[in-house]
XYZ file of C-alpha atoms in Angstrom:
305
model
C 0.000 0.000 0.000
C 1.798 3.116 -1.442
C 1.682 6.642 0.750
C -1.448 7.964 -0.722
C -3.448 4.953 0.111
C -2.132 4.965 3.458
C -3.557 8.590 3.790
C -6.863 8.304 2.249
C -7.448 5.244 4.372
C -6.387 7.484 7.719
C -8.659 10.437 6.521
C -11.256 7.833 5.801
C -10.799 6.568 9.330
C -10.659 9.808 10.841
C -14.408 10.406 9.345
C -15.797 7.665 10.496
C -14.719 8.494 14.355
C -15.799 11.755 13.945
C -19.180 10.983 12.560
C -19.761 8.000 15.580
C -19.186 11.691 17.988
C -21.679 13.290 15.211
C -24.257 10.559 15.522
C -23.985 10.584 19.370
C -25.307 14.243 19.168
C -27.737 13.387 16.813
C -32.292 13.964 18.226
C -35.505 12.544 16.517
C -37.116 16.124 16.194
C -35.350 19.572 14.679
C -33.186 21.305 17.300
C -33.907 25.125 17.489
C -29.965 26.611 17.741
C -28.400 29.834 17.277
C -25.627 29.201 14.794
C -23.924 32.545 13.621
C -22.277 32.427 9.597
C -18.386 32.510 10.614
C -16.758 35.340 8.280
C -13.213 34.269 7.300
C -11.667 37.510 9.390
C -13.442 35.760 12.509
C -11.303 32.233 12.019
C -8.127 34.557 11.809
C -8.925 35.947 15.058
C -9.262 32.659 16.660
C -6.406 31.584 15.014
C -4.427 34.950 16.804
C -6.709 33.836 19.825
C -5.069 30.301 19.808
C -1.395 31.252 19.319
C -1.387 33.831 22.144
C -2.624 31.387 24.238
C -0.027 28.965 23.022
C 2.929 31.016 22.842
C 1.753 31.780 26.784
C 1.251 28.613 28.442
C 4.339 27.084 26.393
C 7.007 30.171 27.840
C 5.099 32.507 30.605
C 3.975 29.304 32.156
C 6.318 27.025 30.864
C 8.772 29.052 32.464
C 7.135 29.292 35.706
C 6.301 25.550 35.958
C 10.309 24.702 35.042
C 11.081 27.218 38.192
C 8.808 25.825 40.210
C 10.028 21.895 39.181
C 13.662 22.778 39.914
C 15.105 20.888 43.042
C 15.594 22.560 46.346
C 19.415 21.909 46.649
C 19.629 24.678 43.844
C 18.255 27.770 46.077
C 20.760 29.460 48.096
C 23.909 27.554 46.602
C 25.751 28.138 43.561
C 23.875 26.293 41.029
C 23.739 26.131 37.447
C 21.183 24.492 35.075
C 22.657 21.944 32.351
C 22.617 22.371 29.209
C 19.735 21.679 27.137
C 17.363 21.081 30.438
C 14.712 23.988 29.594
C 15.241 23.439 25.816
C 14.266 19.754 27.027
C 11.144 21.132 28.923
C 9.650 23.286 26.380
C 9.850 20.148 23.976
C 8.018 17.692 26.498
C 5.278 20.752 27.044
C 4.888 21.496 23.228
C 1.461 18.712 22.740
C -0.249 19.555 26.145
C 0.105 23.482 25.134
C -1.767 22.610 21.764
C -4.292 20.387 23.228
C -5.083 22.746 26.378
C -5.120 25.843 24.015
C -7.487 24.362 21.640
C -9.443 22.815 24.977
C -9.913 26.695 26.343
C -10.935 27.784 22.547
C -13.411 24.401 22.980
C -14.934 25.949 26.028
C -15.223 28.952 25.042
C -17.471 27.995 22.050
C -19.405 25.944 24.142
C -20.337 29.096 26.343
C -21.088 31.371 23.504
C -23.169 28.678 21.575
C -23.802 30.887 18.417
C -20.300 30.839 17.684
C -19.225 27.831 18.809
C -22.342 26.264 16.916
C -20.671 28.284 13.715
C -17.605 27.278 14.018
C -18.445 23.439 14.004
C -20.906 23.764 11.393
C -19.111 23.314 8.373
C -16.782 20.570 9.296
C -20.022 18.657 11.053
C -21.545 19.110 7.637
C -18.653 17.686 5.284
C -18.086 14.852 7.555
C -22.064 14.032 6.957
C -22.244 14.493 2.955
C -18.831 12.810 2.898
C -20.439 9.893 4.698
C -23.904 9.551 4.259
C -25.874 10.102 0.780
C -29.101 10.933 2.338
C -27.578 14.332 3.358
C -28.585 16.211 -0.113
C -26.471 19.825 -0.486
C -26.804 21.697 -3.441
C -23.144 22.502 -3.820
C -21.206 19.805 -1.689
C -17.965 21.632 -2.559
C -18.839 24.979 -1.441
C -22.683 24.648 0.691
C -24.286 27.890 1.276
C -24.811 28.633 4.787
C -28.456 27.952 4.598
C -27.918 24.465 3.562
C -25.586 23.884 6.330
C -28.050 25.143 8.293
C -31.004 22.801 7.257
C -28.086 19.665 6.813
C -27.787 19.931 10.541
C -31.094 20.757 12.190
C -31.019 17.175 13.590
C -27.686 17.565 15.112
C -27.365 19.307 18.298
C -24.340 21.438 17.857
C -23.857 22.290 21.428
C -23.803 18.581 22.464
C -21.534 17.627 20.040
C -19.193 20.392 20.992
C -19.675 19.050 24.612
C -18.662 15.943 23.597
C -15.580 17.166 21.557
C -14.472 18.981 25.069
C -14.919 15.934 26.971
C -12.183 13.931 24.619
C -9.339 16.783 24.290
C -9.683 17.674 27.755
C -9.548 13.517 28.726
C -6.709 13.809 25.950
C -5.381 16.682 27.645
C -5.030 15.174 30.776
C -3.875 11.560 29.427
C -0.846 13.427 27.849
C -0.041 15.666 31.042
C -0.024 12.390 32.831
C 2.352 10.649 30.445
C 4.679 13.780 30.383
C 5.086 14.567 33.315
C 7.625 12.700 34.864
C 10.071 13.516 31.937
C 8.935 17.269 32.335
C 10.228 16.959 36.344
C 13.254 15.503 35.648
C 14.274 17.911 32.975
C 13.809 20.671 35.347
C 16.091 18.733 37.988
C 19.084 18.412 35.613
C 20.984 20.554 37.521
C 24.823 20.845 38.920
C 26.136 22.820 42.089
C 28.956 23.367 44.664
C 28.899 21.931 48.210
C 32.391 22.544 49.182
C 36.082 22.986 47.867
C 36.228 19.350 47.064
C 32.603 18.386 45.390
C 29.671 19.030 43.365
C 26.382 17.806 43.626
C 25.172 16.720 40.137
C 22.038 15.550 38.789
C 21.056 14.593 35.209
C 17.687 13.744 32.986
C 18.706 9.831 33.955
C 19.318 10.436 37.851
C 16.649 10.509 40.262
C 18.542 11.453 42.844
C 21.997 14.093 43.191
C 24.892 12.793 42.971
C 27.893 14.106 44.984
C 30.837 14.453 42.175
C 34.787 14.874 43.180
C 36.141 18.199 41.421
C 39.600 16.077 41.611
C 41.141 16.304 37.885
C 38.375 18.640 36.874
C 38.898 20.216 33.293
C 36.898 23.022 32.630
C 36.176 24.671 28.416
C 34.825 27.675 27.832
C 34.591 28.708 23.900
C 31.816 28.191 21.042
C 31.000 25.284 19.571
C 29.046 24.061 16.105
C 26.222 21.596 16.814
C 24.092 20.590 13.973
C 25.418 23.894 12.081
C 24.433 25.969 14.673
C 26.918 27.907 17.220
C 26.096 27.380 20.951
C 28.423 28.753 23.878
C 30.246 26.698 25.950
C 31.147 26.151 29.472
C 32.119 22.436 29.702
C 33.471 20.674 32.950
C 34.666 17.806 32.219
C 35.198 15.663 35.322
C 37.838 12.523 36.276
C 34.621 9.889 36.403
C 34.567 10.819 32.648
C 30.866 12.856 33.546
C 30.703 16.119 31.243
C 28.297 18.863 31.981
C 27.969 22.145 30.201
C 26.255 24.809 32.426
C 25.905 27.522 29.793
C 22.645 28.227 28.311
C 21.232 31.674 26.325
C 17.588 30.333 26.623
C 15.258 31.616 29.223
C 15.806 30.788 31.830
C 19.139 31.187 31.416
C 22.269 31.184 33.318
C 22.970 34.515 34.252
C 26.202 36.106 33.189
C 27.614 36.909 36.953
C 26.591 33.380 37.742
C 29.232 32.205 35.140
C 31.632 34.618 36.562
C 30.915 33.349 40.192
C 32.023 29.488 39.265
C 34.577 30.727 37.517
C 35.912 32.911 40.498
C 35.292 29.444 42.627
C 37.214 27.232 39.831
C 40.381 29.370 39.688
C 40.069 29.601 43.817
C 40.188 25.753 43.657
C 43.389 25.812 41.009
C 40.773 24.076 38.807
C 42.619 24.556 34.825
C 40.087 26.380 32.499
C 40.958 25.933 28.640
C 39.908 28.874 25.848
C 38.692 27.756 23.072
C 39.799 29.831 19.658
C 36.216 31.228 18.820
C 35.488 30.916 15.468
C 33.433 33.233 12.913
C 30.313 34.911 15.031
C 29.589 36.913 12.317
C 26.307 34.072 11.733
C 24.761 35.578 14.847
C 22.510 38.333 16.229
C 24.917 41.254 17.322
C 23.408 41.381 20.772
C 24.046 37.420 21.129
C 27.525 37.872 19.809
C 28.240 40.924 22.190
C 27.124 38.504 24.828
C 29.347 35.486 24.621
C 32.459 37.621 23.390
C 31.864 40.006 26.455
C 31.226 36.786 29.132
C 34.285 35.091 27.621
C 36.165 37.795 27.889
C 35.152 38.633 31.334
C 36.303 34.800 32.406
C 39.504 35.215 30.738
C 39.919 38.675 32.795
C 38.974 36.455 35.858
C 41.934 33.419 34.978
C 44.186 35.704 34.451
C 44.010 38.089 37.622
């Protein structure tokens, strides 16, 4: 079975579950509803509507939730996130901020039925000619709003969009549930000082902090290319072979006199730090390249004191 089988046969499948929610919603007499036509300039606004929402629960309270996830050891010590944790985070929280976005929109047409009746209307009327031949519409392809209107007057709109609620917000929470755990241990991947001879490490794959001996520590700082990108770099590379890099530009981030504080500690432990030759910036924002020139050179100024 080539690709576009495959596809039709998942569309095809896809119809049928929605119209089984359809028929669910379906009453022996006409239903008397307020369904208002939906201009095109109204789905662009809940389009806007639905990426404001997502763009805020996936970084205002992203952020906030990673904050609140991090491990207690890291308040009131010096403590630096690892690399990658919050880009980690934001990956894990990507589906739930979809499905609880569209769940709010979902709601919100349920409470204002007119609209949320319109809104349905025309995909609740292509699933039924597309399935069922005794639904008769003049123009299948483009159904004037009239037709729609008669097509459904079985259907009760505001039970079906009930319904719909019901499964993304079961969805919803089925996904939350499954992501969870991965979402609190990439806010835990965290390492910090405890004294002049260890660090207290945990990663994505430790449930618990690790004590760590700075004995034969090797510390980088420099730029590096990862998948043709440049990312900064503050690598400590310890004697167990364990290599964390504690610099991040991503919110939250690790704050420049942070990085200046463990480097003050490192060079008050005789701990070797390495410079990297940085190579062409020229691929990045000025404002990011004035920022990891500046802390770099900052460090060196530090080492070399």
């Amino acid at each position: 079975m080539d690709t576009k089988s495959l596809l039709t046969k998942k569309i095809r499948t896809t119809q049928q579950k929605r119209r089984g929610v359809i028929e669910k919603a379906r009453r022996g007499e006409p239903v008397q509803q307020p369904i208002t036509e939906i201009p095109v300039v109204l789905y662009i606004v809940f389009l806007a509507i639905f990426l404001v929402l997502f763009i805020s629960m996936l970084f205002f309270v992203g952020a906030v939730l990673f904050t609140r996830l991090q491990p207690e050891w890291t308040q009131g010590i010096l403590a630096f996130p690892v690399h990658g944790g919050y880009a980690l985070f934001l990956l894990l929280m990507i589906i739930p901020s979809i499905l609880l976005s569209t769940l709010i929109i979902q709601i919100g047409g349920v409470l204002i039925p007119s609209i949320g009746n319109g809104l349905v209307l025309r995909d609740t009327v292509r699933i039924l000619t597309d399935t069922s031949p005794a639904i008769s519409i003049t123009n299948p392809r483009k159904p004037s709003f009239e037709d729609m209107v008669t097509a459904v007057q079985y259907i009760d709109l505001q039970a079906l969009q009930r319904q719909t609620a019901k499964r993304m917000g079961m969805g919803f929470l089925l996904m939350a549930i499954l992501v969870s755990p991965f979402m609190w241990q990439s806010a835990r991947m965290y390492l910090g000082v405890i004294d002049s001879e260890n660090m207290l490490y945990q990663s994505f794959f430790d449930w618990e902090a690790r004590n760590i001996s700075t004995d034969g520590l090797r510390v980088t700082v420099g730029v590096e290319e990862v998948d043709s990108h440049l990312e900064p770099l503050y690598e400590l590379t310890f004697a167990d072979g364990t290599i964390v890099d504690v610099w991040e530009l991503s919110l939250p981030s690790t704050p420049t006199e942070n990085l200046l504080a463990l480097t003050q500690w490192l060079v008050d432990q005789n701990v070797s730090i390495r410079f990297q030759t940085l190579p062409d910036l020229s691929r990045l924002r000025p404002s990011i390249q004035e920022h990891i020139t500046g802390t770099i050179e900052s460090i060196r100024e530090i080492v070399n004191e």
